[in-house]
Coordinates of C-alpha atoms in Angstrom, one line a residue:
X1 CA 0.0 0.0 0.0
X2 CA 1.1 3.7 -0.6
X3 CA 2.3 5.9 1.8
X4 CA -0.3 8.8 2.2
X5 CA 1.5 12.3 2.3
X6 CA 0.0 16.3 2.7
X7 CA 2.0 18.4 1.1
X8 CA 1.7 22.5 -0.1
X9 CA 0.4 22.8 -3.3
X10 CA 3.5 22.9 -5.6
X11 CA 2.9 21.8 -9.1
X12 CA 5.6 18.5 -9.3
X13 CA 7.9 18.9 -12.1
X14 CA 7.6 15.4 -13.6
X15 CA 5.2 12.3 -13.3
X16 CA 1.7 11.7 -12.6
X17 CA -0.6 14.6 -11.2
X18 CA -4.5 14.1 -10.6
X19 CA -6.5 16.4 -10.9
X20 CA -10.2 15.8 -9.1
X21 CA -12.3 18.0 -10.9
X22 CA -16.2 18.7 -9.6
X23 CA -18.8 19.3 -12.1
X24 CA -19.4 21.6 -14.3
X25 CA -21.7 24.5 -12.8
X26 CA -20.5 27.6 -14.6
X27 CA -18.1 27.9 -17.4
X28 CA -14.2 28.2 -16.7
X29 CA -11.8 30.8 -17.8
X30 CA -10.6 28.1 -20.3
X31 CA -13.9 27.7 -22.1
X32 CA -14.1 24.1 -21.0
X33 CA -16.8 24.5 -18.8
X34 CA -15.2 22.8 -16.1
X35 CA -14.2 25.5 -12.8
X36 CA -10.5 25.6 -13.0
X37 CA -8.9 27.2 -9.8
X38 CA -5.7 26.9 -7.5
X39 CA -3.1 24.0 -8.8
X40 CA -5.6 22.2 -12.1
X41 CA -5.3 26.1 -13.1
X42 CA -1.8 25.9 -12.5
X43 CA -1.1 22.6 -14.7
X44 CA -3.7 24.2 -17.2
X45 CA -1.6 27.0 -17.9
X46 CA 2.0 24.9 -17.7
X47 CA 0.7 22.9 -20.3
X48 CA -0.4 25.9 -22.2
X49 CA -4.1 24.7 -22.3
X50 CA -3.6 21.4 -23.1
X51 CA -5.4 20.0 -20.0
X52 CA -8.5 21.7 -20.9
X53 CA -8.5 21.2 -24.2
X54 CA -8.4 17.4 -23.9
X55 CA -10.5 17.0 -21.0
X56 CA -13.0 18.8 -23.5
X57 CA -12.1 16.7 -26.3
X58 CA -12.5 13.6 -24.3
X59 CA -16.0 14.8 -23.0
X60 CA -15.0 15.1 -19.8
X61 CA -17.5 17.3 -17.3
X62 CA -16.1 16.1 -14.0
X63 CA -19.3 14.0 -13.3
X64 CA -19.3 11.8 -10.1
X65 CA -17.2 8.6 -11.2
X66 CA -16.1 9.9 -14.5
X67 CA -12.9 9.8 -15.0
X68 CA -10.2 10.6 -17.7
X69 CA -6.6 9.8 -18.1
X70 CA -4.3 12.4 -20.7
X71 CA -0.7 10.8 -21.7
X72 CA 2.4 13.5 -21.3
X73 CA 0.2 16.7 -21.9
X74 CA 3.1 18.7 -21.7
X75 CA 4.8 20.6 -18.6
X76 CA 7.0 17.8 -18.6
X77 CA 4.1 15.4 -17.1
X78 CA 3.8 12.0 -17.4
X79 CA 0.4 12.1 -17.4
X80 CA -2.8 13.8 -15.6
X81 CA -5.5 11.8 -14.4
X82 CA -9.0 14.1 -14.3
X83 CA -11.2 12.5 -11.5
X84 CA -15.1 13.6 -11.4
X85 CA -15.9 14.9 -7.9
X86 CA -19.9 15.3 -9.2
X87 CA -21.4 18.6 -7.9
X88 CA -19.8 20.5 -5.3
X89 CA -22.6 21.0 -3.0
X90 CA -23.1 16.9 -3.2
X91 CA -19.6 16.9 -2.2
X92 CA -20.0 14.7 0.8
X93 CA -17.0 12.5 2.9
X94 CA -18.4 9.2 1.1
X95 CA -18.1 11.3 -2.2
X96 CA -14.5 12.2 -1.7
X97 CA -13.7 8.9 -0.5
X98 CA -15.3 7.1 -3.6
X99 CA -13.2 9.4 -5.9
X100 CA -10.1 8.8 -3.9
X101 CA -10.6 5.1 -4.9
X102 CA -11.1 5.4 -8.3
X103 CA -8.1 6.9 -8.9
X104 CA -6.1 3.9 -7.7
X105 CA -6.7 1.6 -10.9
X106 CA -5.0 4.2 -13.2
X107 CA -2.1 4.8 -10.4
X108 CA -1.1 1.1 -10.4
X109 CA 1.9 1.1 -12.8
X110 CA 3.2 4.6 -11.1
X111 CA 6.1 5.2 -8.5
X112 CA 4.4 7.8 -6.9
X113 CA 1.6 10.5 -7.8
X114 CA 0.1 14.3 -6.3
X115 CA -3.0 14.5 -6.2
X116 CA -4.6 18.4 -6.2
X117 CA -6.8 18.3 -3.2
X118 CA -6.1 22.1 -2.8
X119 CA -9.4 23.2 -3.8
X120 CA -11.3 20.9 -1.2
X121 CA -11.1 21.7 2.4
X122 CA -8.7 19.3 5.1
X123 CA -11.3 17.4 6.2
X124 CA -12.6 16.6 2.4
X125 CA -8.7 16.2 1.3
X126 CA -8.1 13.3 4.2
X127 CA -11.3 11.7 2.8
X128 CA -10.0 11.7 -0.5
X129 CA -6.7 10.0 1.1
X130 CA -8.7 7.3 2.7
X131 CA -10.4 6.3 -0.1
X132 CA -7.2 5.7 -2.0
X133 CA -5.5 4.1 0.7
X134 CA -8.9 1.8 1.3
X135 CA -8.9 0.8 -2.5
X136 CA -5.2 0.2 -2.6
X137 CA -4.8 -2.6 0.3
X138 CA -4.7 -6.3 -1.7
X139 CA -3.8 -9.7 0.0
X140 CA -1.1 -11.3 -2.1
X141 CA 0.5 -13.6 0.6
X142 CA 0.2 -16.5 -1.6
X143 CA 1.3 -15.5 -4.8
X144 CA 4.5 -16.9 -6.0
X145 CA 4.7 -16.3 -9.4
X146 CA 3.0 -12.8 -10.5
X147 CA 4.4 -11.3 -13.5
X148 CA 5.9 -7.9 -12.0
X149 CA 4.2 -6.3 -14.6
X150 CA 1.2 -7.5 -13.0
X151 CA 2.2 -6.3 -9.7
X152 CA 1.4 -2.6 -8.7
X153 CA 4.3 -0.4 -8.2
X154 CA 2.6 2.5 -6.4
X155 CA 4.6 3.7 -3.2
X156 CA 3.4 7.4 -2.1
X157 CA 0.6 9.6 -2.8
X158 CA 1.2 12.8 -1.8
X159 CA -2.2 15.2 -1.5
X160 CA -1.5 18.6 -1.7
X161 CA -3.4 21.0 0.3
X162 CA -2.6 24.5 1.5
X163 CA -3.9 23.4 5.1
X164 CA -1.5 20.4 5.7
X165 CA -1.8 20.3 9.5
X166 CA -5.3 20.3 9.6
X167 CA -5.6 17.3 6.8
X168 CA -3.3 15.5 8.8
X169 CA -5.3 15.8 11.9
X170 CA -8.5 15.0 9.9
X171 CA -6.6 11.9 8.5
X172 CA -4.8 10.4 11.7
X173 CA -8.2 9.0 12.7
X174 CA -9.0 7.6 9.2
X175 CA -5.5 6.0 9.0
X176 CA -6.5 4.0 12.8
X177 CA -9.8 3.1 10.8
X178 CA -8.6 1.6 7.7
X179 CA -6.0 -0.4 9.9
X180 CA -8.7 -2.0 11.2
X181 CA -10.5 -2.5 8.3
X182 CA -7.1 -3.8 6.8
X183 CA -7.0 -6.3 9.5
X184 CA -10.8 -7.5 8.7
X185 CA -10.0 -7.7 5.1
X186 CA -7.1 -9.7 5.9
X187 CA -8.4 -13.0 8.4
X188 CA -11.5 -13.0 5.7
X189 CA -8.9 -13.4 2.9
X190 CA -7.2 -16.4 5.0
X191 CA -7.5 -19.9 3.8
X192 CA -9.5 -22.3 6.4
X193 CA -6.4 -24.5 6.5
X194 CA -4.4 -21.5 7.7
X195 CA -7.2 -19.7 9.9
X196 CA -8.1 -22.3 12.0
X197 CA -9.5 -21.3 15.9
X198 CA -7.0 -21.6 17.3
X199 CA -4.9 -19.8 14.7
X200 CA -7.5 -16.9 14.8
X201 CA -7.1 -16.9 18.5
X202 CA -3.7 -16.4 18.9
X203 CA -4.0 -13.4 15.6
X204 CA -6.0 -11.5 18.6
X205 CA -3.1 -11.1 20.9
X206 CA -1.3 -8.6 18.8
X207 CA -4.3 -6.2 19.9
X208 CA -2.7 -5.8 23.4
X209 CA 0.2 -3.9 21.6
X210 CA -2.9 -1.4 20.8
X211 CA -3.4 -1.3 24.9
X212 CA -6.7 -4.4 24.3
X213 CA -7.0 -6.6 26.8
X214 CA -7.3 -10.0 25.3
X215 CA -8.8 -13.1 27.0
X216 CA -9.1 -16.3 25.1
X217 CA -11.2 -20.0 26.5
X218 CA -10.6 -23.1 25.2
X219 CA -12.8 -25.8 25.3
X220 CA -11.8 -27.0 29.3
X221 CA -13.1 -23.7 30.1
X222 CA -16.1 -23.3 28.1
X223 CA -17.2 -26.9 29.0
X224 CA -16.9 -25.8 32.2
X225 CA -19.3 -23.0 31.9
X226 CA -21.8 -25.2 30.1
X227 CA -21.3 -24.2 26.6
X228 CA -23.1 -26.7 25.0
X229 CA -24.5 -25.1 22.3
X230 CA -20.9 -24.2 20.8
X231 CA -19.3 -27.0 21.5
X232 CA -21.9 -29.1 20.0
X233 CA -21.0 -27.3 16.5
X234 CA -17.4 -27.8 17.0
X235 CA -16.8 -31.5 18.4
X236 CA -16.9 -33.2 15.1
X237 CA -13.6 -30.6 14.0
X238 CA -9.8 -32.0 15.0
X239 CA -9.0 -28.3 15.7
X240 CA -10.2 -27.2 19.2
X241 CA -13.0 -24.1 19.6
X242 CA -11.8 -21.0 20.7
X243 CA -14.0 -17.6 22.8
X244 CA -11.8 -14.5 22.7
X245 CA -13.3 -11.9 25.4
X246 CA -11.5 -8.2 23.8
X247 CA -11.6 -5.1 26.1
X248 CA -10.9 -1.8 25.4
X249 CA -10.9 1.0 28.4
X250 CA -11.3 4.3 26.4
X251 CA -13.4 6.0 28.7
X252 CA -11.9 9.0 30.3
X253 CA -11.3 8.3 34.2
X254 CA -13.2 11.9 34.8
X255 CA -16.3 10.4 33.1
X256 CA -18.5 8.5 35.6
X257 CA -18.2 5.0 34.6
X258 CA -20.7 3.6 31.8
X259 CA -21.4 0.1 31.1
X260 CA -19.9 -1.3 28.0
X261 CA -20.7 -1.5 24.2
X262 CA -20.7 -4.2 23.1
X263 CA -20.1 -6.3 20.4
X264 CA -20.2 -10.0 18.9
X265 CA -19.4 -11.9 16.0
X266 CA -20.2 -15.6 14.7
X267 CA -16.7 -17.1 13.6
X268 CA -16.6 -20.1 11.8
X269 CA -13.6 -20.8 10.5
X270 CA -15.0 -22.9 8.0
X271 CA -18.5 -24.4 7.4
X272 CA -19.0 -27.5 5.5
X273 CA -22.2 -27.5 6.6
X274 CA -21.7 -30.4 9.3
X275 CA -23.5 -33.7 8.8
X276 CA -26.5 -31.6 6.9
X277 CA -23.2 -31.0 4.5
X278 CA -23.5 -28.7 1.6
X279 CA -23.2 -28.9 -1.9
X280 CA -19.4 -28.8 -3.3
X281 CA -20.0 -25.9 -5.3
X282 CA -18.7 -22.5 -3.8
X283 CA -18.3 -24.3 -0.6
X284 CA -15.2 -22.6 -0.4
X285 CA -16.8 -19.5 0.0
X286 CA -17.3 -20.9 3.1
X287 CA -14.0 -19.8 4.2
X288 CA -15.7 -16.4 5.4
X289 CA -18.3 -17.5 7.6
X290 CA -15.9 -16.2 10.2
X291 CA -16.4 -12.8 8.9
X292 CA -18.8 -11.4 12.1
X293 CA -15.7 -12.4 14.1
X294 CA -13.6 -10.6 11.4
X295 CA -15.4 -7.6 12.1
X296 CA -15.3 -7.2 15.5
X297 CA -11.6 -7.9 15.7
X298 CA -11.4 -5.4 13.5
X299 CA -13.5 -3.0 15.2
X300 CA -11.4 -3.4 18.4
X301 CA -8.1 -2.6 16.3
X302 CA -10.1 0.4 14.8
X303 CA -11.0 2.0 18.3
X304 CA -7.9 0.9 20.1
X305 CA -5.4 2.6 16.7
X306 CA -7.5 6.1 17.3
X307 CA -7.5 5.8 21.0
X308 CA -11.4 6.0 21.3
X309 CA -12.8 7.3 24.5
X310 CA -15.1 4.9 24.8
X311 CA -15.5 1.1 26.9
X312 CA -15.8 -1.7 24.3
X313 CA -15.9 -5.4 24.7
X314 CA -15.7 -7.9 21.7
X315 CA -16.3 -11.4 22.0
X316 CA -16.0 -14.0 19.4
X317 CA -16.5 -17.9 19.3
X318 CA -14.5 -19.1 17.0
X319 CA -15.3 -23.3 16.1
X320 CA -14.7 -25.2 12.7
X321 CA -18.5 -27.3 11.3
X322 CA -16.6 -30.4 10.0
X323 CA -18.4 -34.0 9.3
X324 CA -16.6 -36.6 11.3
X325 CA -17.2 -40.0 13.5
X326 CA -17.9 -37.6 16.1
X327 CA -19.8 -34.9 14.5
X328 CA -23.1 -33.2 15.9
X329 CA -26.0 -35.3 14.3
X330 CA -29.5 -33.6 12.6
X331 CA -31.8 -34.8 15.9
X332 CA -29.4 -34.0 18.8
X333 CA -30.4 -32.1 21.8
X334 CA -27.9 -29.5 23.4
X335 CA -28.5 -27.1 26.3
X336 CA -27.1 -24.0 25.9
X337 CA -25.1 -21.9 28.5
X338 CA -28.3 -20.3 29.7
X339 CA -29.8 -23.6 30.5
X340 CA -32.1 -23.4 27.0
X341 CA -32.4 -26.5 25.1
X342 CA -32.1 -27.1 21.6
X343 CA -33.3 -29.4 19.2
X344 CA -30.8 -29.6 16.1
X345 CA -32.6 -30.2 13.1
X346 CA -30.0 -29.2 10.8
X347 CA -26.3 -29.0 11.3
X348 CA -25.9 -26.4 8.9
X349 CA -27.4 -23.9 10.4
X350 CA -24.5 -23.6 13.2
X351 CA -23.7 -20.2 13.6
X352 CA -26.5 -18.8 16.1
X353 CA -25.6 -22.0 18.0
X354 CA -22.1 -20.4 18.7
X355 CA -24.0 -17.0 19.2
X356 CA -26.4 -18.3 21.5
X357 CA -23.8 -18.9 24.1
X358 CA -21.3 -16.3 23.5
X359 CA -24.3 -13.5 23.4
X360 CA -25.5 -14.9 27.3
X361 CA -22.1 -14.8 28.7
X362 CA -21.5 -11.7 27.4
X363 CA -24.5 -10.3 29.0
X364 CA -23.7 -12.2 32.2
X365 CA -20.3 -11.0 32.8
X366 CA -20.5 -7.4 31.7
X367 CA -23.9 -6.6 31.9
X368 CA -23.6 -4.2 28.7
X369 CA -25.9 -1.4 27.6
X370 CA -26.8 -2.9 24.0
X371 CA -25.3 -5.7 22.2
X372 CA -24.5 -6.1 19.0
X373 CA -23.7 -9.4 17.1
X374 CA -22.6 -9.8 13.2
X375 CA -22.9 -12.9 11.2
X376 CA -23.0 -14.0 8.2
X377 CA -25.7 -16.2 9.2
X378 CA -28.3 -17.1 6.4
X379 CA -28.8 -17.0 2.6
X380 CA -32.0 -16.3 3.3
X381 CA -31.1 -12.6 3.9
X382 CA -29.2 -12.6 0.0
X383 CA -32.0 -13.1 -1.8
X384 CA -34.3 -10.4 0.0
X385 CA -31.7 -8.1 0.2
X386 CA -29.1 -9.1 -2.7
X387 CA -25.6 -7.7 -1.8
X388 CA -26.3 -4.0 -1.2
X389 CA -27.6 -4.0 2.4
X390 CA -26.9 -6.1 5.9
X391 CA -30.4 -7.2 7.5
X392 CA -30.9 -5.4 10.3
X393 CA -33.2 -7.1 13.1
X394 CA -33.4 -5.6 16.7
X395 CA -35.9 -5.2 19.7
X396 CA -34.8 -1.7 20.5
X397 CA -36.2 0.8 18.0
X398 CA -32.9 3.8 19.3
X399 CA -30.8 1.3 18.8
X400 CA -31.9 0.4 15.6
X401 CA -32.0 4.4 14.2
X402 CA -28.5 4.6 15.6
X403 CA -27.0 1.8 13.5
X404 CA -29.2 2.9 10.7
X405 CA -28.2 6.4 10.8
X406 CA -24.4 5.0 10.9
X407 CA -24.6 2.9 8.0
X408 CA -26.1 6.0 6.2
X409 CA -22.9 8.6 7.0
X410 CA -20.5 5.5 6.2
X411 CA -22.0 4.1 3.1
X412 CA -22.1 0.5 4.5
X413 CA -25.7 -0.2 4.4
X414 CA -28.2 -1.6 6.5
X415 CA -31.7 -2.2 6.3
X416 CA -34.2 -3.2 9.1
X417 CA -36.1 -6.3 8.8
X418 CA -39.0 -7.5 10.9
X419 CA -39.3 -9.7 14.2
X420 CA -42.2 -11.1 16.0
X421 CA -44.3 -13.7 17.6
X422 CA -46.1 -15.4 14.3
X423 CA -42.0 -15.8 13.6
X424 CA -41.2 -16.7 16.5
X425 CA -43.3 -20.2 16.7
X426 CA -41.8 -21.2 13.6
X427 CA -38.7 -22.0 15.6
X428 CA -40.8 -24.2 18.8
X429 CA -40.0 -27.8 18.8
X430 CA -41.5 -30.9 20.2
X431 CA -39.0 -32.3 22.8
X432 CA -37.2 -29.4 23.8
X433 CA -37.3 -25.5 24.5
X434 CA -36.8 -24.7 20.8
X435 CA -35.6 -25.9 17.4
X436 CA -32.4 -24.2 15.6
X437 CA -34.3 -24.1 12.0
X438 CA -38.0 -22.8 11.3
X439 CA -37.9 -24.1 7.7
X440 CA -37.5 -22.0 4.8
X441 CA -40.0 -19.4 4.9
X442 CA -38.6 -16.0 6.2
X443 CA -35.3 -18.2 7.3
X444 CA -33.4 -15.0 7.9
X445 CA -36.3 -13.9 10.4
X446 CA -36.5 -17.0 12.2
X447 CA -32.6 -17.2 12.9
X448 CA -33.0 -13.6 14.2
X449 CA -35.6 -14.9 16.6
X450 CA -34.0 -17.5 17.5
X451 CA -30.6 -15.5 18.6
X452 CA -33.4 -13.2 20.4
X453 CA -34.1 -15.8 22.6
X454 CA -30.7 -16.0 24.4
X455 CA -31.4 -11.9 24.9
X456 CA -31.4 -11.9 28.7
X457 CA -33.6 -9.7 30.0
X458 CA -33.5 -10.6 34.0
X459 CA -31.2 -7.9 34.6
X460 CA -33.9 -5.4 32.7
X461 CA -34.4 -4.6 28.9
X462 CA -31.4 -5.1 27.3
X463 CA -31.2 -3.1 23.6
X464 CA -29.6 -5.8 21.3
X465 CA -29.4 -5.2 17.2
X466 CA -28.3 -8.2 14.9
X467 CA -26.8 -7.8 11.4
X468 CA -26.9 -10.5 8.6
X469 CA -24.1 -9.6 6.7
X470 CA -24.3 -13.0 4.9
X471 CA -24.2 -10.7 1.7
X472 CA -22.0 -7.9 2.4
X473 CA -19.2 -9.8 3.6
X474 CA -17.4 -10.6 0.6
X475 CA -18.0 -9.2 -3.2
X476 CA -16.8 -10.7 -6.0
X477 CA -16.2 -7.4 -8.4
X478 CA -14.6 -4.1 -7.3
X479 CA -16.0 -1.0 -5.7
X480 CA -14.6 2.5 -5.5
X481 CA -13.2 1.6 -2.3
X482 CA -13.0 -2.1 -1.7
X483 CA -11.3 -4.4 -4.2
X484 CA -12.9 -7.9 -5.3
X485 CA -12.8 -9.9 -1.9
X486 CA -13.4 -9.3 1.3
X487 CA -15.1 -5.7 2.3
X488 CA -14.7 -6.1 6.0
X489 CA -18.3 -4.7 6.5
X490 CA -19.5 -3.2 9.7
X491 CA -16.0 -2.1 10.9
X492 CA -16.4 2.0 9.7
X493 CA -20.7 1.3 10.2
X494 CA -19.8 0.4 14.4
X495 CA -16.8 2.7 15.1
X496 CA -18.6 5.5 13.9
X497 CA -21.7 3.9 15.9
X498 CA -19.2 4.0 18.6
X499 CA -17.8 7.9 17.9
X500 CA -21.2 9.1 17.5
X501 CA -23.1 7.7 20.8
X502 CA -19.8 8.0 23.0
X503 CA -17.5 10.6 21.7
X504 CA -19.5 13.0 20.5

């Protein structure tokens, strides 16, 4: 990845400038139509008009995600890269950021680049910056034999801005962020024979060098504590289950102490599926089911890298759903930590099993004021949703509007889905205290009900929002900001959850 830079607007004597360019509102001095001003006005006239007379040539009007690329246009450039910034008064940080992204495919064969943010303010200039640096990350640990043609040569992107302290400052925060979305992207990416449990558990350690308390159980302990309903998903696996307990003390010591946030994530390292095994095509997608867990370790790296003053906990179980001799069987019963019992009608549909325990001792030990859990829990919530939107299912309307309103100002979106009683029935069984599957009808509403029912209320209401991201996990084309792969959703969505309700 590039090294991000703010720098004073100096016009660079050689290589690659970009120019980001908003809309045409008004017609330029040039005649272009296009508002030409501080260092595009300075490049214009270096290259004695060339810059506007082939951005006009090429059609070019600076529309949001247009973009234009003119080869040595004089001034001794290598080339100028015209990014469209759309209207100014649309101008938002999600705007910036997408048009700092786009810029990144036509950088990948250059050393290094400026980029004239001079005309946007610091805080729209750092936005910019993060978008590049969020499209530029790429997981090539396996590669062996690229072509170094192939391989992007970018090393620093210097932004230019007349108010370099104050992008800097606007920045520093982002930079924490996209560490942890960097992080997210990369235990997705993993391949299940790597990222096993116990693998993932030992990844969380390097938090404490972030100050993060780290806490991982094996499976003594969580037997122990009568985990049965994770266990039950991990016993027919040769690699031992895993619960990391994360903590992060942000809170000032001034501030009267506040019970936690807190959040959860499903991670299963792999999913076959169990004995209710699933079809062998795209079962290696399957490698992300651990992408809830992803998240949230994520998160933690996120708020820890920008020093949030705010008191999070993370929690994640972390199993492997492998068919063996000694795999869970479709008919089983388990009882949960909280002393429910469960009637396992299909094996496949393992990850609110995990939940189920992790979410009551969560709720047990810290006693938190909401909690959140992420999973990539059904297919269900794919087809009503497709891959644009997480489902969003809570009992706690604030909460809800908080999350929402998050996923609005980060562009990760969410969008609520139903819950109630007609659902929950769907999920009552026979011979014990409830069944993990309510058929195929509304199956992404029916897991959400059954997750609600390890929502312990004996302590008083307890706010608690759970997002499918079973179709926003992973993408398999490119977006201004996230490359093909993994998107590491929910990380910018819950620290600016996080900012917002604590820090503001």
């Amino acid at each position: 990845m590039p090294d991000i830079a703010f720098a004073k607007p100096v016009l660079p004597r050689s290589g690659t400038l970009v120019l980001p360019l908003p809309e045409a509102e008004t017609a330029g001095s040039s005649g272009s139509g296009l508002p030409w001003s501080g260092l595009a006005a300075e490049a214009d006239a270096a290259t004695g008009g060339a810059l506007s007379r082939g951005l006009e040539a090429a059609g070019f009007k600076g529309r949001k995600g247009q973009s234009t690329t003119l080869w040595a246009p004089g001034g001794n450039l290598a080339k100028v890269i015209a990014i469209g910034l759309g209207k100014s008064a649309d101008l938002t940080a999600t705007a910036a950021e997408a048009a700092g992204g786009s810029m990144i495919p036509a950088l990948a064969q250059d050393r290094e680049a400026t980029i004239a943010a001079d005309s946007l303010t610091p805080s729209l200039a750092a936005s910019l910056a993060m978008g590049a640096l969020l499209r530029s990350w790429r997981f090539d640990r396996y590669r062996t034999k690229e072509k170094e043609e192939d391989k992007p040569k970018l090393e620093r992107l210097a932004f230019a801005t007349a108010e370099t302290t104050a992008a800097k400052q606007a920045f520093s925060p982002m930079r924490a962020v996209a560490d942890g979305v960097f992080l997210t992207r990369e235990l997705v990416s993993e391949p299940p024979n790597v990222l096993h449990p116990v693998e993932f558990a030992d990844r969380c350690k390097a938090l404490e060098k972030l100050g993060v308390e780290v806490e991982i159980l094996g499976p003594k302990e969580m037997k122990r504590l009568g985990f049965g309903a994770l266990l039950g998903v991990a016993q027919g696996s040769a690699v031992e289950p895993r619960m990391v307990v994360m903590q992060w003390k942000g809170a000032p010591k001034s501030k009267k102490p506040a019970k936690p946030l807190a959040f959860i994530g499903k991670g299963v390292t792999f999913d076959t599926g169990g004995i209710s095994i699933k079809p062998a095509g795209g079962m290696e997608d399957m490698k992300w089911d651990m992408a809830g867990a992803g998240t949230v370790v994520g998160l933690m790296a996120a708020l820890a890298g920008r020093k949030a003053k705010a008191d999070v906990v993370g929690l994640i179980g972390l199993v492997e759903n492998m068919p063996s001799g000694t795999a869970q069987r479709p008919g089983d019963v388990v009882k949960s930590y909280s002393g429910q019992t469960i009637e396992v009608i299909n094996t496949d549909a393992e990850g609110r099993l995990v939940l189920a325990d992790v979410l009551w001792y969560c709720q047990e030990r810290f006693e938190p004021r909401c909690m959140i859990d992420l999973a990539t829990l059904t297919g269900a919530i794919i087809v009503a949703l497709g891959h644009e939107h997480a489902g969003l299912f809570s009992n706690d309307d604030a909460l809800a509007q908080r999350i929402l309103a998050a996923a609005n100002l980060t562009g990760e979106g969410a969008w609520r889905m139903p819950l109630g009683e007609a659902y929950d029935k769907a999920i009552r069984s026979d011979i014990a205290d409830m069944k993990n599957v309510g058929g195929r009808p509304a199956g992404a509403v029916t897991a959400a009900q059954f997750i609600q029912r390890f929502i312990n209320t004996k302590h008083g209401p307890m706010p608690w929002a759970h997002l499918d991201i079973a179709g926003t996990a992973w993408t398999n084309k490119d977006h201004p900001t996230i490359p093909k792969g993994a998107t590491a959703y929910g990380v910018r969505l819950l620290d600016r959850l996080v900012a917002d309700w604590d820090e503001a």
